[in-house]
mmCIF file of C-alpha atoms in Angstrom:
data_model
loop_
_atom_site.group_PDB
_atom_site.id
_atom_site.type_symbol
_atom_site.label_atom_id
_atom_site.label_comp_id
_atom_site.label_asym_id
_atom_site.label_seq_id
_atom_site.Cartn_x
_atom_site.Cartn_y
_atom_site.Cartn_z
ATOM 1 C CA MET S 126 -39.795 23.084 -20.717
ATOM 2 C CA THR S 127 -37.087 20.570 -19.917
ATOM 3 C CA GLU S 128 -34.605 21.824 -17.307
ATOM 4 C CA PHE S 129 -31.182 20.588 -16.548
ATOM 5 C CA ALA S 130 -30.576 17.744 -14.170
ATOM 6 C CA THR S 131 -29.863 18.871 -10.548
ATOM 7 C CA ARG S 132 -26.960 16.498 -10.339
ATOM 8 C CA VAL S 133 -25.314 18.173 -13.342
ATOM 9 C CA GLU S 134 -26.101 21.689 -12.126
ATOM 10 C CA GLN S 135 -24.204 20.886 -8.919
ATOM 11 C CA VAL S 136 -20.990 20.274 -10.887
ATOM 12 C CA SER S 137 -18.831 23.155 -12.039
ATOM 13 C CA ILE S 138 -15.908 23.190 -14.482
ATOM 14 C CA SER S 139 -12.677 22.136 -12.849
ATOM 15 C CA GLY S 140 -10.565 25.071 -11.307
ATOM 16 C CA ILE S 141 -7.580 23.455 -12.991
ATOM 17 C CA ARG S 142 -9.058 24.307 -16.341
ATOM 18 C CA GLU S 143 -9.813 27.855 -15.321
ATOM 19 C CA VAL S 144 -6.158 28.459 -14.419
ATOM 20 C CA PHE S 145 -5.057 26.920 -17.799
ATOM 21 C CA GLU S 146 -7.318 29.329 -19.596
ATOM 22 C CA ALA S 147 -6.014 32.280 -17.771
ATOM 23 C CA ALA S 148 -2.480 31.564 -18.509
ATOM 24 C CA ASP S 149 -0.335 32.835 -21.306
ATOM 25 C CA GLU S 150 0.531 30.168 -23.959
ATOM 26 C CA ASP S 151 4.220 30.651 -23.328
ATOM 27 C CA ALA S 152 3.800 30.116 -19.628
ATOM 28 C CA ILE S 153 5.726 27.410 -17.813
ATOM 29 C CA ASN S 154 3.034 24.850 -17.010
ATOM 30 C CA LEU S 155 3.380 23.239 -13.526
ATOM 31 C CA GLY S 156 -0.420 22.552 -13.466
ATOM 32 C CA LEU S 157 -0.557 19.480 -15.530
ATOM 33 C CA GLY S 158 -0.810 15.923 -14.103
ATOM 34 C CA GLN S 159 0.765 14.240 -16.969
ATOM 35 C CA PRO S 160 4.295 12.688 -17.072
ATOM 36 C CA ASP S 161 6.559 14.363 -19.750
ATOM 37 C CA PHE S 162 7.974 10.843 -20.902
ATOM 38 C CA PRO S 163 6.916 9.067 -23.946
ATOM 39 C CA THR S 164 4.906 5.854 -23.715
ATOM 40 C CA PRO S 165 7.322 2.946 -23.736
ATOM 41 C CA ALA S 166 8.156 1.530 -27.102
ATOM 42 C CA HIS S 167 6.983 -1.935 -26.266
ATOM 43 C CA ALA S 168 3.504 -0.689 -25.202
ATOM 44 C CA ARG S 169 3.300 1.327 -28.574
ATOM 45 C CA ARG S 170 4.386 -1.777 -30.387
ATOM 46 C CA GLY S 171 1.583 -3.697 -28.811
ATOM 47 C CA ALA S 172 -0.972 -1.338 -30.201
ATOM 48 C CA ILE S 173 0.628 -1.033 -33.598
ATOM 49 C CA GLU S 174 0.762 -4.805 -33.958
ATOM 50 C CA ALA S 175 -2.749 -5.265 -33.103
ATOM 51 C CA ILE S 176 -3.937 -2.518 -35.481
ATOM 52 C CA GLU S 177 -1.847 -3.918 -38.391
ATOM 53 C CA SER S 178 -3.089 -7.547 -37.696
ATOM 54 C CA GLY S 179 -6.738 -6.460 -37.595
ATOM 55 C CA ARG S 180 -7.133 -7.659 -33.933
ATOM 56 C CA SER S 181 -8.221 -4.132 -32.826
ATOM 57 C CA ASP S 182 -11.015 -3.581 -35.434
ATOM 58 C CA ALA S 183 -13.944 -4.983 -33.496
ATOM 59 C CA TYR S 184 -15.354 -4.695 -30.018
ATOM 60 C CA THR S 185 -13.679 -6.601 -27.194
ATOM 61 C CA SER S 186 -15.507 -8.326 -24.395
ATOM 62 C CA ASN S 187 -17.313 -5.666 -22.216
ATOM 63 C CA LYS S 188 -14.697 -6.501 -19.443
ATOM 64 C CA GLY S 189 -11.737 -6.251 -21.846
ATOM 65 C CA THR S 190 -9.719 -8.846 -23.609
ATOM 66 C CA PRO S 191 -8.923 -11.932 -21.633
ATOM 67 C CA GLN S 192 -5.321 -11.442 -22.159
ATOM 68 C CA LEU S 193 -5.303 -7.837 -20.734
ATOM 69 C CA ARG S 194 -7.418 -8.905 -17.743
ATOM 70 C CA GLU S 195 -4.983 -11.712 -17.019
ATOM 71 C CA ALA S 196 -2.054 -9.352 -17.181
ATOM 72 C CA ILE S 197 -3.805 -7.054 -14.682
ATOM 73 C CA ALA S 198 -4.593 -10.040 -12.519
ATOM 74 C CA ALA S 199 -0.988 -11.083 -12.632
ATOM 75 C CA LYS S 200 0.247 -7.690 -11.741
ATOM 76 C CA TYR S 201 -1.602 -7.884 -8.415
ATOM 77 C CA ASP S 202 0.069 -11.273 -7.677
ATOM 78 C CA ARG S 203 3.454 -9.901 -8.680
ATOM 79 C CA ASP S 204 3.234 -6.504 -6.761
ATOM 80 C CA TYR S 205 1.139 -7.480 -3.733
ATOM 81 C CA GLY S 206 0.877 -11.219 -3.557
ATOM 82 C CA LEU S 207 -2.949 -11.054 -4.156
ATOM 83 C CA GLU S 208 -4.808 -13.583 -6.132
ATOM 84 C CA ILE S 209 -7.208 -11.834 -8.373
ATOM 85 C CA ASP S 210 -9.470 -13.720 -10.852
ATOM 86 C CA SER S 211 -9.310 -12.124 -14.226
ATOM 87 C CA GLU S 212 -13.085 -12.350 -14.293
ATOM 88 C CA ASP S 213 -13.109 -9.705 -11.449
ATOM 89 C CA VAL S 214 -11.431 -7.014 -13.602
ATOM 90 C CA ILE S 215 -13.079 -4.487 -15.933
ATOM 91 C CA ALA S 216 -10.816 -2.605 -18.385
ATOM 92 C CA THR S 217 -12.114 0.945 -18.553
ATOM 93 C CA ALA S 218 -11.618 4.319 -20.387
ATOM 94 C CA GLY S 219 -8.925 5.517 -18.006
ATOM 95 C CA GLY S 220 -9.020 5.595 -14.100
ATOM 96 C CA SER S 221 -11.768 8.218 -14.476
ATOM 97 C CA GLU S 222 -14.284 5.833 -15.804
ATOM 98 C CA ALA S 223 -13.382 3.379 -13.208
ATOM 99 C CA LEU S 224 -14.110 5.765 -10.469
ATOM 100 C CA HIS S 225 -17.320 6.755 -12.223
ATOM 101 C CA LEU S 226 -18.472 3.024 -12.385
ATOM 102 C CA ALA S 227 -17.726 2.342 -8.827
ATOM 103 C CA LEU S 228 -19.685 5.345 -7.488
ATOM 104 C CA GLU S 229 -22.644 4.790 -9.917
ATOM 105 C CA ALA S 230 -22.954 1.111 -8.941
ATOM 106 C CA HIS S 231 -22.807 1.677 -5.083
ATOM 107 C CA VAL S 232 -24.226 5.067 -4.414
ATOM 108 C CA ASP S 233 -28.091 5.695 -4.063
ATOM 109 C CA PRO S 234 -29.403 9.296 -4.159
ATOM 110 C CA GLY S 235 -28.628 11.126 -1.122
ATOM 111 C CA GLU S 236 -26.062 8.621 0.207
ATOM 112 C CA GLU S 237 -22.809 10.096 1.480
ATOM 113 C CA VAL S 238 -19.403 9.571 -0.085
ATOM 114 C CA ILE S 239 -16.421 10.520 2.210
ATOM 115 C CA PHE S 240 -13.269 11.644 0.378
ATOM 116 C CA PRO S 241 -10.022 13.566 1.329
ATOM 117 C CA ASP S 242 -10.117 17.528 1.275
ATOM 118 C CA PRO S 243 -7.941 18.558 -0.467
ATOM 119 C CA GLY S 244 -8.375 15.759 -2.824
ATOM 120 C CA PHE S 245 -8.758 14.890 -6.507
ATOM 121 C CA VAL S 246 -11.360 17.064 -8.169
ATOM 122 C CA SER S 247 -13.333 14.121 -9.613
ATOM 123 C CA TYR S 248 -14.402 12.730 -6.293
ATOM 124 C CA ASP S 249 -16.827 15.591 -5.463
ATOM 125 C CA ALA S 250 -18.177 15.859 -9.014
ATOM 126 C CA LEU S 251 -18.683 12.134 -9.590
ATOM 127 C CA THR S 252 -20.467 11.888 -6.319
ATOM 128 C CA HIS S 253 -22.859 14.625 -7.441
ATOM 129 C CA ILE S 254 -23.220 12.767 -10.755
ATOM 130 C CA ALA S 255 -24.187 9.606 -8.942
ATOM 131 C CA SER S 256 -26.760 11.635 -7.120
ATOM 132 C CA GLY S 257 -24.760 11.083 -3.772
ATOM 133 C CA THR S 258 -23.883 13.739 -1.046
ATOM 134 C CA PRO S 259 -20.153 14.544 -0.860
ATOM 135 C CA LYS S 260 -18.589 14.526 2.655
ATOM 136 C CA PRO S 261 -15.050 15.848 2.439
ATOM 137 C CA VAL S 262 -12.769 15.201 5.363
ATOM 138 C CA GLY S 263 -9.729 17.309 6.246
ATOM 139 C CA LEU S 264 -6.249 15.875 6.302
ATOM 140 C CA ARG S 265 -3.528 15.648 8.860
ATOM 141 C CA ASP S 266 -0.571 18.213 8.971
ATOM 142 C CA ASP S 267 1.387 15.950 6.673
ATOM 143 C CA LEU S 268 -1.511 15.805 4.224
ATOM 144 C CA THR S 269 -2.284 12.156 4.785
ATOM 145 C CA LEU S 270 -5.907 10.961 5.373
ATOM 146 C CA ASP S 271 -6.557 10.052 9.061
ATOM 147 C CA PRO S 272 -8.435 6.763 9.456
ATOM 148 C CA ALA S 273 -9.940 7.978 12.663
ATOM 149 C CA ALA S 274 -11.410 11.111 10.814
ATOM 150 C CA VAL S 275 -12.973 8.890 8.218
ATOM 151 C CA GLU S 276 -14.405 6.471 10.915
ATOM 152 C CA ASP S 277 -15.776 9.476 12.748
ATOM 153 C CA ALA S 278 -17.555 10.797 9.595
ATOM 154 C CA ILE S 279 -19.413 7.599 8.800
ATOM 155 C CA THR S 280 -23.179 7.583 9.434
ATOM 156 C CA GLU S 281 -25.985 5.305 8.455
ATOM 157 C CA GLU S 282 -26.146 7.181 5.176
ATOM 158 C CA THR S 283 -22.584 6.453 4.237
ATOM 159 C CA ALA S 284 -22.153 4.394 1.057
ATOM 160 C CA ALA S 285 -18.413 4.722 0.435
ATOM 161 C CA PHE S 286 -15.215 6.306 1.472
ATOM 162 C CA ILE S 287 -12.421 7.175 -1.001
ATOM 163 C CA VAL S 288 -8.677 6.622 -0.189
ATOM 164 C CA ASN S 289 -6.034 7.828 -2.574
ATOM 165 C CA SER S 290 -2.433 6.911 -2.136
ATOM 166 C CA PRO S 291 -0.080 8.162 -3.513
ATOM 167 C CA ALA S 292 -2.338 11.260 -3.511
ATOM 168 C CA ASN S 293 -3.269 13.738 -6.014
ATOM 169 C CA PRO S 294 -2.811 16.795 -5.195
ATOM 170 C CA THR S 295 -0.574 16.344 -2.303
ATOM 171 C CA GLY S 296 1.876 13.550 -3.102
ATOM 172 C CA ALA S 297 1.319 11.969 0.271
ATOM 173 C CA VAL S 298 1.618 8.221 0.704
ATOM 174 C CA GLN S 299 -0.640 6.432 3.370
ATOM 175 C CA SER S 300 1.312 4.138 5.794
ATOM 176 C CA LYS S 301 0.717 0.429 5.945
ATOM 177 C CA ALA S 302 -0.966 0.922 9.383
ATOM 178 C CA ASP S 303 -3.392 3.365 7.745
ATOM 179 C CA MET S 304 -4.291 1.081 5.044
ATOM 180 C CA GLN S 305 -4.863 -1.680 7.577
ATOM 181 C CA GLU S 306 -7.245 0.637 9.502
ATOM 182 C CA PHE S 307 -9.078 1.614 6.243
ATOM 183 C CA ALA S 308 -9.631 -2.081 5.538
ATOM 184 C CA ARG S 309 -10.940 -2.695 9.078
ATOM 185 C CA ILE S 310 -13.305 0.317 8.771
ATOM 186 C CA ALA S 311 -14.715 -0.999 5.602
ATOM 187 C CA ASP S 312 -15.190 -4.534 7.090
ATOM 188 C CA GLU S 313 -16.648 -3.416 10.442
ATOM 189 C CA HIS S 314 -18.875 -0.609 9.217
ATOM 190 C CA ASP S 315 -19.931 -2.513 6.168
ATOM 191 C CA VAL S 316 -19.166 0.390 3.909
ATOM 192 C CA LEU S 317 -17.244 0.487 0.518
ATOM 193 C CA CYS S 318 -13.646 1.571 0.534
ATOM 194 C CA LEU S 319 -12.893 2.804 -2.901
ATOM 195 C CA SER S 320 -8.954 2.842 -3.299
ATOM 196 C CA ASP S 321 -7.656 5.058 -5.985
ATOM 197 C CA GLU S 322 -4.226 3.724 -6.719
ATOM 198 C CA VAL S 323 -3.504 5.254 -10.102
ATOM 199 C CA TYR S 324 -0.133 6.493 -8.841
ATOM 200 C CA GLU S 325 0.760 3.292 -7.055
ATOM 201 C CA HIS S 326 4.164 2.879 -8.732
ATOM 202 C CA ILE S 327 5.480 6.382 -8.310
ATOM 203 C CA VAL S 328 6.717 6.211 -4.767
ATOM 204 C CA PHE S 329 10.041 7.519 -3.430
ATOM 205 C CA ASP S 330 10.625 7.284 0.389
ATOM 206 C CA ALA S 331 7.824 5.085 1.337
ATOM 207 C CA GLU S 332 6.074 1.835 0.218
ATOM 208 C CA HIS S 333 2.647 1.653 -1.401
ATOM 209 C CA HIS S 334 0.096 -0.654 0.219
ATOM 210 C CA SER S 335 -3.495 -1.248 -0.819
ATOM 211 C CA PRO S 336 -6.273 -1.743 1.656
ATOM 212 C CA LEU S 337 -7.117 -4.740 -0.612
ATOM 213 C CA GLU S 338 -4.288 -6.629 0.949
ATOM 214 C CA PHE S 339 -5.825 -6.444 4.463
ATOM 215 C CA ALA S 340 -9.637 -6.643 3.869
ATOM 216 C CA GLU S 341 -11.406 -9.560 5.333
ATOM 217 C CA THR S 342 -14.767 -8.816 3.283
ATOM 218 C CA ASP S 343 -15.280 -7.703 -0.287
ATOM 219 C CA ASN S 344 -15.690 -4.168 0.827
ATOM 220 C CA VAL S 345 -12.697 -2.857 -0.980
ATOM 221 C CA VAL S 346 -12.703 -1.969 -4.725
ATOM 222 C CA VAL S 347 -9.399 -0.871 -6.431
ATOM 223 C CA VAL S 348 -9.087 1.632 -9.105
ATOM 224 C CA SER S 349 -5.914 2.064 -11.155
ATOM 225 C CA ALA S 350 -4.581 2.704 -14.654
ATOM 226 C CA CYS S 351 -1.763 2.744 -17.133
ATOM 227 C CA SER S 352 -1.846 6.577 -17.376
ATOM 228 C CA LYS S 353 0.829 7.690 -14.930
ATOM 229 C CA THR S 354 2.880 4.513 -14.438
ATOM 230 C CA TYR S 355 3.520 4.092 -18.125
ATOM 231 C CA SER S 356 3.097 7.701 -19.262
ATOM 232 C CA MET S 357 -0.174 6.706 -21.211
ATOM 233 C CA THR S 358 -2.659 9.430 -20.212
ATOM 234 C CA GLY S 359 -3.792 9.842 -23.796
ATOM 235 C CA TRP S 360 -4.543 6.201 -24.187
ATOM 236 C CA ARG S 361 -7.311 6.302 -21.736
ATOM 237 C CA LEU S 362 -6.923 2.756 -20.194
ATOM 238 C CA GLY S 363 -7.634 2.062 -16.643
ATOM 239 C CA TRP S 364 -9.288 -0.767 -14.600
ATOM 240 C CA VAL S 365 -11.331 -1.618 -11.611
ATOM 241 C CA VAL S 366 -10.827 -4.636 -9.450
ATOM 242 C CA GLY S 367 -13.360 -6.042 -6.966
ATOM 243 C CA SER S 368 -15.345 -8.920 -5.982
ATOM 244 C CA ASN S 369 -17.268 -10.630 -8.661
ATOM 245 C CA ARG S 370 -20.627 -9.394 -7.338
ATOM 246 C CA ARG S 371 -19.356 -5.794 -7.274
ATOM 247 C CA ILE S 372 -17.783 -6.149 -10.640
ATOM 248 C CA GLU S 373 -20.973 -7.476 -12.287
ATOM 249 C CA ARG S 374 -22.878 -4.376 -11.006
ATOM 250 C CA MET S 375 -20.166 -2.049 -12.313
ATOM 251 C CA LEU S 376 -20.298 -3.923 -15.629
ATOM 252 C CA ARG S 377 -23.916 -3.012 -15.950
ATOM 253 C CA VAL S 378 -23.004 0.736 -15.993
ATOM 254 C CA HIS S 379 -19.853 0.168 -18.187
ATOM 255 C CA GLN S 380 -21.561 -1.777 -20.873
ATOM 256 C CA TYR S 381 -24.265 0.774 -21.682
ATOM 257 C CA GLY S 382 -22.035 3.799 -21.174
ATOM 258 C CA GLN S 383 -18.846 2.591 -22.783
ATOM 259 C CA ALA S 384 -19.410 -1.022 -24.257
ATOM 260 C CA CYS S 385 -15.680 -1.547 -23.914
ATOM 261 C CA ALA S 386 -12.295 0.232 -23.592
ATOM 262 C CA SER S 387 -10.546 1.127 -26.809
ATOM 263 C CA ALA S 388 -9.115 -1.941 -28.361
ATOM 264 C CA PRO S 389 -5.812 -0.569 -29.351
ATOM 265 C CA ALA S 390 -5.333 0.867 -25.950
ATOM 266 C CA GLN S 391 -6.054 -2.532 -24.371
ATOM 267 C CA TYR S 392 -3.362 -4.201 -26.479
ATOM 268 C CA ALA S 393 -0.975 -1.321 -25.510
ATOM 269 C CA ALA S 394 -1.780 -1.915 -21.877
ATOM 270 C CA GLU S 395 -1.173 -5.651 -22.070
ATOM 271 C CA ALA S 396 2.248 -5.021 -23.624
ATOM 272 C CA ALA S 397 3.032 -2.289 -20.996
ATOM 273 C CA LEU S 398 2.156 -4.549 -18.056
ATOM 274 C CA THR S 399 3.833 -7.810 -19.366
ATOM 275 C CA GLY S 400 6.901 -6.145 -20.847
ATOM 276 C CA PRO S 401 10.127 -4.559 -19.391
ATOM 277 C CA GLN S 402 9.443 -2.357 -16.486
ATOM 278 C CA GLU S 403 12.773 -0.444 -16.673
ATOM 279 C CA PRO S 404 11.091 2.763 -18.243
ATOM 280 C CA VAL S 405 8.897 2.916 -15.137
ATOM 281 C CA ARG S 406 11.901 2.832 -12.771
ATOM 282 C CA GLU S 407 13.868 5.320 -14.793
ATOM 283 C CA MET S 408 10.770 7.613 -14.769
ATOM 284 C CA VAL S 409 10.377 7.389 -10.954
ATOM 285 C CA GLU S 410 14.013 7.987 -10.372
ATOM 286 C CA THR S 411 13.775 11.133 -12.458
ATOM 287 C CA PHE S 412 10.616 12.273 -10.591
ATOM 288 C CA GLU S 413 12.444 11.721 -7.274
ATOM 289 C CA GLN S 414 15.327 14.003 -8.334
ATOM 290 C CA ARG S 415 12.952 16.593 -9.492
ATOM 291 C CA ARG S 416 10.963 16.325 -6.167
ATOM 292 C CA ASP S 417 14.188 17.073 -4.238
ATOM 293 C CA LEU S 418 14.988 20.019 -6.606
ATOM 294 C CA VAL S 419 11.392 21.442 -6.130
ATOM 295 C CA LEU S 420 11.523 20.969 -2.226
ATOM 296 C CA ASP S 421 14.883 22.833 -2.083
ATOM 297 C CA GLY S 422 13.739 25.582 -4.114
ATOM 298 C CA LEU S 423 10.436 26.180 -2.373
ATOM 299 C CA THR S 424 12.103 25.899 1.064
ATOM 300 C CA ASP S 425 14.808 28.351 -0.017
ATOM 301 C CA ALA S 426 12.012 30.693 -1.016
ATOM 302 C CA GLY S 427 10.793 30.573 2.532
ATOM 303 C CA LEU S 428 7.673 28.371 1.987
ATOM 304 C CA GLU S 429 6.455 25.495 4.044
ATOM 305 C CA VAL S 430 5.857 22.330 2.156
ATOM 306 C CA PRO S 431 5.153 18.794 3.500
ATOM 307 C CA THR S 432 7.512 16.326 1.820
ATOM 308 C CA PRO S 433 5.693 14.502 -1.010
ATOM 309 C CA GLU S 434 6.508 10.734 -0.867
ATOM 310 C CA GLY S 435 4.916 9.844 -4.169
ATOM 311 C CA ALA S 436 3.149 10.922 -7.317
ATOM 312 C CA PHE S 437 4.666 14.046 -8.924
ATOM 313 C CA TYR S 438 3.127 16.904 -6.995
ATOM 314 C CA ALA S 439 4.107 19.263 -4.321
ATOM 315 C CA MET S 440 1.627 21.280 -2.274
ATOM 316 C CA PRO S 441 3.260 24.197 -0.334
ATOM 317 C CA LYS S 442 1.443 26.514 1.991
ATOM 318 C CA VAL S 443 1.643 29.994 0.173
ATOM 319 C CA PRO S 444 0.706 33.541 1.105
ATOM 320 C CA GLU S 445 -2.414 35.351 0.003
ATOM 321 C CA GLY S 446 -2.123 36.447 -3.709
ATOM 322 C CA TRP S 447 0.709 34.085 -4.396
ATOM 323 C CA CYS S 448 -0.948 31.968 -7.212
ATOM 324 C CA ASP S 449 -1.974 35.017 -9.024
ATOM 325 C CA GLU S 450 1.377 36.702 -8.742
ATOM 326 C CA VAL S 451 3.065 33.503 -9.973
ATOM 327 C CA LEU S 452 0.631 33.207 -12.882
ATOM 328 C CA GLU S 453 1.110 36.846 -13.844
ATOM 329 C CA ARG S 454 4.920 36.119 -14.042
ATOM 330 C CA GLY S 455 4.410 33.152 -16.419
ATOM 331 C CA VAL S 456 4.217 30.032 -14.211
ATOM 332 C CA VAL S 457 1.044 27.896 -14.046
ATOM 333 C CA VAL S 458 0.226 26.463 -10.649
ATOM 334 C CA VAL S 459 -3.143 25.448 -9.323
ATOM 335 C CA PRO S 460 -4.696 27.136 -6.166
ATOM 336 C CA GLY S 461 -5.255 24.647 -3.439
ATOM 337 C CA GLU S 462 -9.079 25.478 -3.124
ATOM 338 C CA ALA S 463 -9.533 23.901 -6.564
ATOM 339 C CA PHE S 464 -9.171 20.558 -4.651
ATOM 340 C CA GLY S 465 -11.438 21.454 -1.782
ATOM 341 C CA SER S 466 -12.229 24.129 0.877
ATOM 342 C CA ASN S 467 -9.369 22.887 3.078
ATOM 343 C CA GLY S 468 -6.870 23.444 0.125
ATOM 344 C CA GLU S 469 -7.228 27.190 0.655
ATOM 345 C CA GLY S 470 -3.758 28.708 1.498
ATOM 346 C CA TYR S 471 -2.056 25.984 -0.472
ATOM 347 C CA ALA S 472 -1.024 25.578 -4.149
ATOM 348 C CA ARG S 473 -0.477 22.424 -6.189
ATOM 349 C CA LEU S 474 2.520 22.284 -8.517
ATOM 350 C CA SER S 475 3.537 19.308 -10.677
ATOM 351 C CA TYR S 476 7.062 18.453 -11.377
ATOM 352 C CA ALA S 477 6.170 16.260 -14.409
ATOM 353 C CA THR S 478 8.068 18.770 -16.551
ATOM 354 C CA GLY S 479 11.730 19.189 -17.545
ATOM 355 C CA THR S 480 14.452 20.056 -15.009
ATOM 356 C CA GLU S 481 15.500 23.371 -16.682
ATOM 357 C CA GLU S 482 11.932 24.487 -16.827
ATOM 358 C CA LEU S 483 11.597 23.607 -13.019
ATOM 359 C CA LYS S 484 14.741 25.726 -12.285
ATOM 360 C CA GLU S 485 13.435 28.671 -14.116
ATOM 361 C CA ALA S 486 10.021 28.219 -12.466
ATOM 362 C CA LEU S 487 11.460 28.085 -8.876
ATOM 363 C CA GLU S 488 13.364 31.325 -9.535
ATOM 364 C CA ILE S 489 10.111 32.991 -10.590
ATOM 365 C CA MET S 490 8.238 31.582 -7.590
ATOM 366 C CA ASP S 491 10.943 32.852 -5.227
ATOM 367 C CA ALA S 492 10.593 36.393 -6.652
ATOM 368 C CA ALA S 493 6.812 36.090 -6.466
ATOM 369 C CA THR S 494 7.045 35.062 -2.863
ATOM 370 C CA THR S 495 9.226 38.120 -2.042
ATOM 371 C CA ALA S 496 6.673 40.219 -3.885
ATOM 372 C CA VAL S 497 3.502 39.207 -1.917
ATOM 373 C CA ARG S 498 5.067 39.194 1.473
#
């Protein structure tokens, strides 16, 4: 009798989904990692024009349309002064597929993948799916990942380590010095640094840097997407950037699992990347205002919360029973342990929702805090 694969049996349904299913349908949802802004009009038009002209009816190149890959390459020149060859880009079905490609192409059975704990839920699951061994590493008090902790965790069995900045679930942004260290570690230990930069443009008090800026070898691969920057989560369009030899190995996984990213989404992404960037700036300004509102509300409730410098999440330390109490009162937050064992005692909440809803939710969280103390 055929049994289920061990690598799949080691993966459970996300704790985030469990919280959603337990919530009342009228609850204020602060658990969703999705901007509440519309996709920019020029990105939508890019897809509409491609559909109406028939350009999106057929498969594109496995890597994506040449025009999209050129737009992605130009973005790295514009943002970071990096010269990326468009042949060294794969357009993917969201950042999630890009992460999957990178791990499948670089991790052999049993090899270790180091990642932050608390960290994005996919890192552990995708490591298992690649038949690797997850190796979570705890964070500093400010919820950033310490390069020294990563370096200490590296063994002969380490295939890769993951860096995520700005980070989900913490909102933390790694410093330039940290990113320089991550690049050095990848170079000196000859291990892959997989840099998840999906939130790269949602930064407030800090500046985003990529380890790709500092690497002297090709041991850095970068994942990003249109999902958060352009409020295009449903379009499922991301990409992976790396050296040609790494891209060609990831392409082998992509071409059989996906063939190509959705053609209409590729044209929308091209338009988003090459068109006006004012919608992005406006969205980030709004997120920063909401961040400040949430920090003030949580602090007034007596909760300790590291200041998030990017993304749209806050991760306060909370008393035992706080998440259940908040949920019972009609606000969805995600318990910190959904993001790793070191997340216990924290909660993640998203401020990618309207200001009035946030104000109401903060009042409820204040009352819930009093109730459980």
